[in-house]
XYZ file of N, CA and C in Angstrom:
510
model
N 94.420 94.798 125.458
C 93.278 95.593 124.506
C 92.743 96.822 125.105
N 93.309 97.738 125.290
C 92.676 99.580 125.895
C 91.077 99.295 125.593
N 89.860 99.711 126.552
C 89.020 99.855 126.123
C 89.048 101.654 126.043
N 88.441 102.993 125.615
C 88.935 104.134 125.886
C 87.696 105.034 125.214
N 87.566 106.121 125.591
C 86.428 106.547 124.996
C 87.223 107.938 124.607
N 86.692 108.570 123.588
C 87.244 109.948 123.216
C 86.173 110.761 122.866
N 86.698 111.825 123.800
C 85.394 113.128 123.618
C 86.351 114.624 124.413
N 85.258 115.293 123.701
C 85.530 116.920 123.707
C 86.088 117.323 125.292
N 87.037 117.843 125.643
C 87.685 118.277 127.048
C 86.816 119.261 127.463
N 86.364 119.149 129.056
C 86.007 119.460 129.723
C 87.241 120.527 130.745
N 85.938 121.478 131.380
C 86.995 122.061 132.159
C 88.263 121.107 133.454
N 87.062 120.317 133.587
C 88.057 119.471 134.311
C 89.102 118.942 134.360
N 89.054 118.550 133.585
C 90.620 118.392 132.862
C 91.860 119.041 132.302
N 91.879 120.106 133.164
C 92.924 121.210 132.416
C 94.503 120.320 133.376
N 93.860 119.911 134.412
C 94.895 119.450 135.205
C 95.574 117.767 134.211
N 94.890 117.565 134.169
C 95.192 115.979 133.507
C 95.787 116.513 131.355
N 95.301 117.153 130.941
C 95.553 118.294 130.118
C 97.308 118.115 130.053
N 97.047 119.091 131.259
C 98.639 119.672 131.401
C 99.678 119.063 131.709
N 99.233 118.105 132.390
C 100.259 117.142 132.279
C 100.611 116.117 131.176
N 99.910 115.672 130.677
C 99.842 115.231 129.102
C 100.926 116.416 128.536
N 100.650 117.677 128.465
C 101.292 118.260 127.534
C 102.667 118.038 128.208
N 102.765 118.184 129.141
C 104.333 118.089 129.930
C 105.442 116.468 129.555
N 103.837 115.265 129.995
C 104.837 114.037 129.954
C 105.458 114.174 128.095
N 104.965 114.567 127.690
C 104.870 114.784 125.416
C 106.309 115.920 125.334
N 106.322 116.835 126.401
C 107.851 117.815 126.374
C 109.075 117.221 126.840
N 108.719 116.488 128.335
C 109.616 115.447 128.241
C 110.335 114.435 126.988
N 109.345 114.150 127.061
C 109.418 113.224 125.343
C 110.749 113.532 124.363
N 109.742 115.163 123.799
C 110.557 115.937 122.975
C 112.044 116.399 123.776
N 112.693 116.558 124.709
C 113.542 117.271 125.213
C 113.419 118.393 125.198
N 112.430 118.817 125.346
C 112.176 119.973 125.588
C 110.836 120.745 126.966
N 110.979 119.605 128.458
C 110.146 119.974 129.070
C 110.332 121.213 130.227
N 111.312 121.597 129.837
C 111.880 123.167 130.486
C 111.172 124.311 129.869
N 110.539 124.309 128.932
C 109.817 125.046 127.897
C 108.587 125.538 128.065
N 108.500 124.135 129.029
C 106.954 124.694 129.239
C 106.343 125.442 130.293
N 105.791 126.806 129.984
C 105.588 127.476 131.509
C 104.078 127.930 131.488
N 103.001 127.383 130.618
C 101.942 127.249 130.694
C 101.207 126.608 131.916
N 100.656 127.194 132.736
C 99.009 126.922 133.632
C 98.134 126.302 133.654
N 97.514 125.672 134.657
C 95.978 125.201 134.606
C 95.408 126.549 134.336
N 95.357 127.117 135.288
C 95.128 128.328 134.702
C 94.319 129.132 133.755
N 95.743 129.525 132.530
C 95.548 130.272 131.325
C 95.315 129.208 130.911
N 95.274 127.683 130.708
C 94.344 126.338 129.776
C 93.323 126.442 130.370
N 92.736 126.594 131.452
C 90.942 127.331 131.290
C 90.806 128.059 131.121
N 91.024 129.280 130.771
C 90.995 130.805 130.953
C 90.742 130.287 129.303
N 92.030 130.142 128.584
C 92.248 129.846 126.939
C 91.395 129.106 126.556
N 91.506 127.631 126.806
C 89.874 126.889 126.631
C 88.856 126.489 126.542
N 88.467 127.812 127.487
C 86.975 127.388 128.237
C 86.254 128.417 128.121
N 86.419 129.874 127.551
C 85.724 130.898 128.066
C 84.950 130.834 126.580
N 84.575 132.292 126.416
C 82.893 132.511 125.607
C 84.147 132.296 124.058
N 85.161 132.818 123.747
C 86.113 132.577 122.852
C 87.206 131.831 123.358
N 86.716 130.142 122.816
C 87.858 129.307 123.531
C 89.584 129.851 122.566
N 90.657 129.852 122.537
C 92.035 129.738 121.216
C 92.088 128.578 121.157
N 91.799 127.600 121.820
C 91.752 126.086 121.279
C 90.713 125.278 122.120
N 90.422 124.266 121.208
C 89.811 122.875 121.562
C 90.807 121.762 121.240
N 89.930 121.024 122.408
C 90.748 119.739 123.064
C 90.062 118.621 122.834
N 90.353 117.471 122.716
C 89.924 115.829 122.428
C 90.851 115.262 123.580
N 89.925 114.149 124.917
C 91.153 113.678 125.565
C 90.049 111.776 124.906
N 91.571 111.280 125.621
C 91.120 109.942 125.131
C 91.123 109.278 126.757
N 90.268 108.706 127.241
C 90.016 108.295 129.029
C 89.526 106.411 129.146
N 89.769 106.053 129.545
C 90.219 104.634 129.721
C 88.714 104.212 130.779
N 88.676 103.337 131.749
C 87.998 102.941 132.342
C 89.162 103.046 133.728
N 88.438 103.136 134.807
C 89.362 103.254 136.258
C 89.911 101.979 136.582
N 88.971 100.795 135.987
C 90.391 99.639 135.976
C 91.669 99.276 135.531
N 91.336 100.200 134.049
C 92.181 99.884 133.601
C 93.458 101.859 133.673
N 93.160 102.240 134.348
C 93.820 103.704 134.920
C 95.171 103.550 135.201
N 96.265 104.105 135.030
C 97.442 103.897 135.560
C 97.685 103.523 136.638
N 99.302 103.364 136.664
C 99.538 102.915 138.303
C 99.757 104.321 139.228
N 99.375 105.216 138.902
C 99.906 106.612 139.237
C 98.700 106.715 139.589
N 97.127 106.438 138.952
C 95.995 106.461 139.054
C 95.334 107.257 137.964
N 96.250 108.024 136.889
C 94.872 108.566 135.745
C 94.522 107.687 134.679
N 93.367 108.629 134.545
C 92.364 107.793 133.597
C 92.452 108.457 132.137
N 92.620 109.655 132.331
C 92.756 110.558 131.078
C 94.579 110.407 130.645
N 94.032 109.533 129.345
C 95.540 108.964 129.312
C 96.305 109.380 127.513
N 95.344 109.948 126.755
C 95.516 110.999 125.675
C 95.212 112.609 125.057
N 95.500 113.317 124.216
C 95.193 114.542 123.856
C 95.414 115.048 122.841
N 94.584 115.380 122.251
C 95.154 116.336 120.922
C 94.324 117.869 121.358
N 95.638 118.849 120.973
C 94.578 119.917 120.863
C 95.110 121.099 119.673
N 93.978 121.022 119.696
C 94.104 122.049 117.476
C 92.845 123.827 117.990
N 93.698 124.028 116.916
C 92.197 125.343 116.616
C 92.219 125.181 115.185
N 91.304 126.318 114.721
C 91.012 126.649 113.328
C 91.931 128.132 113.092
N 92.591 127.785 111.735
C 93.130 128.973 111.180
C 92.745 128.829 110.142
N 93.052 130.319 108.903
C 92.883 130.440 107.688
C 94.041 130.828 106.973
N 94.452 130.277 105.702
C 95.839 130.544 105.110
C 94.682 131.138 103.326
N 95.345 132.356 103.487
C 94.391 133.023 102.018
C 95.332 132.076 101.079
N 95.619 131.008 100.627
C 95.666 130.164 99.647
C 94.852 129.100 99.667
N 94.453 128.558 100.790
C 93.727 127.826 100.294
C 92.491 127.565 101.427
N 93.086 127.990 102.191
C 90.633 128.527 102.814
C 91.512 128.169 104.919
N 90.391 127.416 105.208
C 90.196 127.212 106.387
C 91.162 126.150 106.626
N 91.529 125.781 107.752
C 92.415 124.672 108.089
C 92.644 124.029 109.687
N 92.492 123.140 110.098
C 92.360 122.371 110.993
C 94.055 122.444 111.809
N 94.229 123.124 112.195
C 95.997 123.224 113.294
C 96.000 122.259 114.249
N 96.339 121.469 114.263
C 97.257 120.273 115.436
C 98.296 120.694 115.682
N 97.740 121.334 117.004
C 99.190 121.878 117.672
C 100.048 120.409 118.618
N 99.341 120.042 119.650
C 99.925 118.362 120.207
C 99.051 117.538 120.253
N 99.461 116.359 120.427
C 98.599 114.980 120.206
C 99.637 114.199 121.019
N 99.000 113.733 121.200
C 100.088 113.393 122.256
C 99.208 111.616 123.316
N 99.756 109.958 123.050
C 98.974 109.202 123.473
C 100.377 108.116 124.649
N 99.964 108.123 125.921
C 100.730 108.110 126.923
C 101.623 106.680 126.475
N 102.728 106.521 126.610
C 103.342 105.229 126.145
C 102.606 103.925 126.143
N 102.323 103.736 127.266
C 101.419 102.110 128.025
C 100.203 102.169 127.159
N 99.951 103.170 126.092
C 98.411 103.030 125.440
C 98.304 103.196 124.278
N 99.802 102.872 124.066
C 100.198 102.980 121.846
C 100.199 101.275 121.585
N 99.704 101.798 120.809
C 99.684 100.260 119.896
C 97.693 99.987 119.820
N 96.917 100.673 120.057
C 95.198 99.934 120.854
C 94.789 100.813 119.927
N 95.289 101.839 118.662
C 94.492 102.265 117.774
C 93.928 104.204 118.345
N 94.161 104.155 119.305
C 94.128 105.069 120.544
C 93.923 106.436 119.407
N 95.130 106.344 118.825
C 96.190 107.567 118.062
C 94.975 107.549 116.906
N 95.188 106.719 116.167
C 94.434 106.057 114.947
C 92.671 106.977 115.465
N 91.858 106.665 115.968
C 90.680 106.940 116.368
C 91.200 108.707 116.641
N 91.511 109.206 117.316
C 92.190 110.700 117.765
C 92.020 111.714 116.177
N 93.259 110.397 115.033
C 93.135 111.429 114.354
C 92.036 111.380 113.381
N 90.812 110.243 113.317
C 89.686 110.239 112.619
C 89.167 110.624 113.098
N 88.774 111.500 114.120
C 87.748 112.160 114.532
C 88.097 113.659 114.403
N 89.300 113.600 114.072
C 89.779 115.351 113.827
C 90.143 115.540 112.238
N 89.715 114.282 111.743
C 89.495 114.051 109.922
C 87.988 114.537 109.691
N 87.471 114.200 110.839
C 85.444 114.104 110.664
C 85.603 115.314 110.618
N 86.150 116.338 111.486
C 86.324 117.398 112.363
C 86.399 118.891 111.250
N 87.354 118.273 110.512
C 87.810 119.168 109.737
C 87.068 119.115 108.275
N 86.596 118.194 107.762
C 85.574 117.862 107.226
C 84.230 118.431 107.139
N 83.683 118.534 108.508
C 82.825 119.018 108.620
C 82.652 120.495 108.466
N 83.500 121.206 109.168
C 83.639 122.186 109.044
C 84.736 122.919 108.124
N 84.348 121.988 106.647
C 85.012 122.725 105.220
C 86.451 123.037 105.181
N 86.642 122.335 105.924
C 88.824 122.968 106.307
C 89.096 122.278 105.155
N 90.430 122.760 104.078
C 91.080 122.434 103.350
C 92.139 121.762 103.721
N 92.710 121.296 104.865
C 93.722 120.699 104.774
C 93.799 120.484 107.130
N 94.259 119.920 106.889
C 94.827 119.677 108.545
C 96.601 119.831 108.261
N 96.809 120.507 109.016
C 98.624 121.087 109.120
C 98.886 121.141 110.643
N 99.929 120.012 111.039
C 100.749 120.074 112.105
C 102.105 120.049 112.022
N 103.141 120.142 113.186
C 104.077 119.896 113.029
C 105.054 118.886 113.954
N 106.166 118.062 113.705
C 106.355 117.118 113.999
C 107.974 117.493 113.927
N 108.164 117.287 115.518
C 109.879 116.711 115.435
C 110.973 115.789 114.674
N 111.796 117.043 114.591
C 112.392 116.189 113.773
C 113.497 114.250 113.769
N 113.171 114.353 115.339
C 113.625 113.375 115.431
C 112.950 112.156 115.660
N 111.496 112.376 116.082
C 110.223 112.057 116.214
C 109.389 110.976 115.297
N 110.579 110.075 115.038
C 110.329 109.461 113.901
C 109.080 108.188 113.590
N 108.962 107.876 114.978
C 107.842 106.652 115.473
C 106.629 107.811 114.351
N 106.162 109.103 114.696
C 105.272 109.887 114.783
C 105.286 110.508 113.354
N 106.266 110.500 113.021
C 106.235 111.187 111.271
C 106.017 109.897 110.585
N 106.635 108.497 110.913
C 106.112 107.387 110.202
C 104.379 107.451 110.194
N 104.444 107.490 111.019
C 102.686 107.185 111.810
C 101.229 108.394 111.228
N 102.235 109.622 110.741
C 101.703 110.720 109.698
C 101.187 110.131 108.450
N 102.344 109.762 108.057
C 102.793 109.527 106.706
C 102.384 107.951 106.556
N 102.143 107.162 107.237
C 100.687 105.949 106.783
C 99.567 106.636 106.742
N 99.326 107.618 106.771
C 97.696 107.927 106.742
C 97.607 109.225 105.714
N 99.128 109.000 104.974
C 98.852 109.958 103.770
C 99.241 111.518 104.250
N 100.521 112.174 104.972
C 100.468 113.204 104.790
C 101.426 113.276 104.241
N 101.961 114.446 104.214
C 102.995 115.184 103.024
C 103.842 115.669 103.708
N 104.909 115.849 104.023
C 106.085 116.322 104.910
C 106.825 117.811 103.892
N 105.676 118.778 104.471
C 106.391 120.400 103.688
C 107.322 121.276 103.416
N 108.044 120.320 104.603
C 109.531 120.663 104.964
C 110.545 120.051 103.552
N 110.372 119.166 103.189
C 110.570 118.792 102.312
C 110.224 118.484 100.573
N 109.064 118.692 100.495
C 108.029 119.038 99.537
C 108.626 120.834 99.212
N 107.409 121.664 100.073
C 107.718 122.797 99.664
C 109.056 123.728 100.126
N 109.862 122.863 101.128
C 110.459 123.794 101.244
C 110.690 125.351 102.981
N 109.288 125.037 103.239
C 108.516 125.828 104.527
C 109.430 125.707 105.575
N 109.721 126.464 106.833
C 110.657 126.956 107.617
C 109.654 127.143 108.451
N 109.537 126.984 109.722
C 108.414 127.734 110.923
C 109.820 128.749 111.893
N 109.207 129.893 111.732
C 109.404 130.736 112.562
C 109.043 131.039 113.529
N 108.922 131.814 114.919
C 108.318 132.339 116.106
C 109.449 133.924 116.629
N 108.126 134.544 117.053
C 109.050 135.487 117.509
C 108.403 135.543 119.644
N 109.459 135.740 120.336
C 108.921 135.487 121.834
C 108.432 136.767 121.858
N 107.337 136.497 123.017
C 107.087 137.557 123.503
C 107.888 138.932 123.999
N 109.214 138.497 124.510
C 109.986 139.258 124.788
C 110.024 140.502 123.516
N 110.916 139.454 122.413
C 110.626 140.518 121.064
C 109.584 141.387 120.153
N 108.188 140.418 120.834
C 106.955 140.597 120.532
C 106.388 142.340 121.282
N 107.059 142.081 122.414
C 106.787 143.779 123.432
C 107.903 144.806 122.869
N 109.235 144.253 122.524
C 109.738 145.264 121.858
C 109.091 146.026 120.579
N 108.840 144.956 119.795
C 108.796 145.541 118.918
C 107.234 146.382 118.375
N 106.015 145.828 119.254
C 105.087 146.319 119.903
C 105.287 148.168 120.454
N 106.341 148.082 121.579
C 106.955 149.236 122.137
C 107.280 150.821 121.368
N 107.783 150.070 119.614
C 108.659 151.021 119.156
C 106.927 151.741 118.191
């Protein structure tokens, strides 16, 4: 059983947050797509107007990983607005290191995020899960999440930076 504390991320955590983002990307076989830097994470999450919020799970030093890490999970989220239902908590990324899964860390993170959404009067919490991540899909479904891609037929689109620059120059 892993003892852990769940806390709001601090500026000192950006190197661990980036490490966990890269681990998640590797798990999803998208490692090469992570271009974010510690500097950007620091500026974007800990300035006067943060673009994201983050929780980290930390274990005591006697339970650290073989690499010496004590920050073993994170959840990055932000608030957005849906013109049909109002405020939303958007869970951008959520990851628990493999050796620490099954100890209730993910469930506790989701509980704290749910409490945050309720406290801030959000109508819903939204997130995306990779199609091939069956364990995560089941994790969320067991907690009552609805798969909107099947139920409502929504598709996710993105316009990359190059095309944004091209459109903004017109």
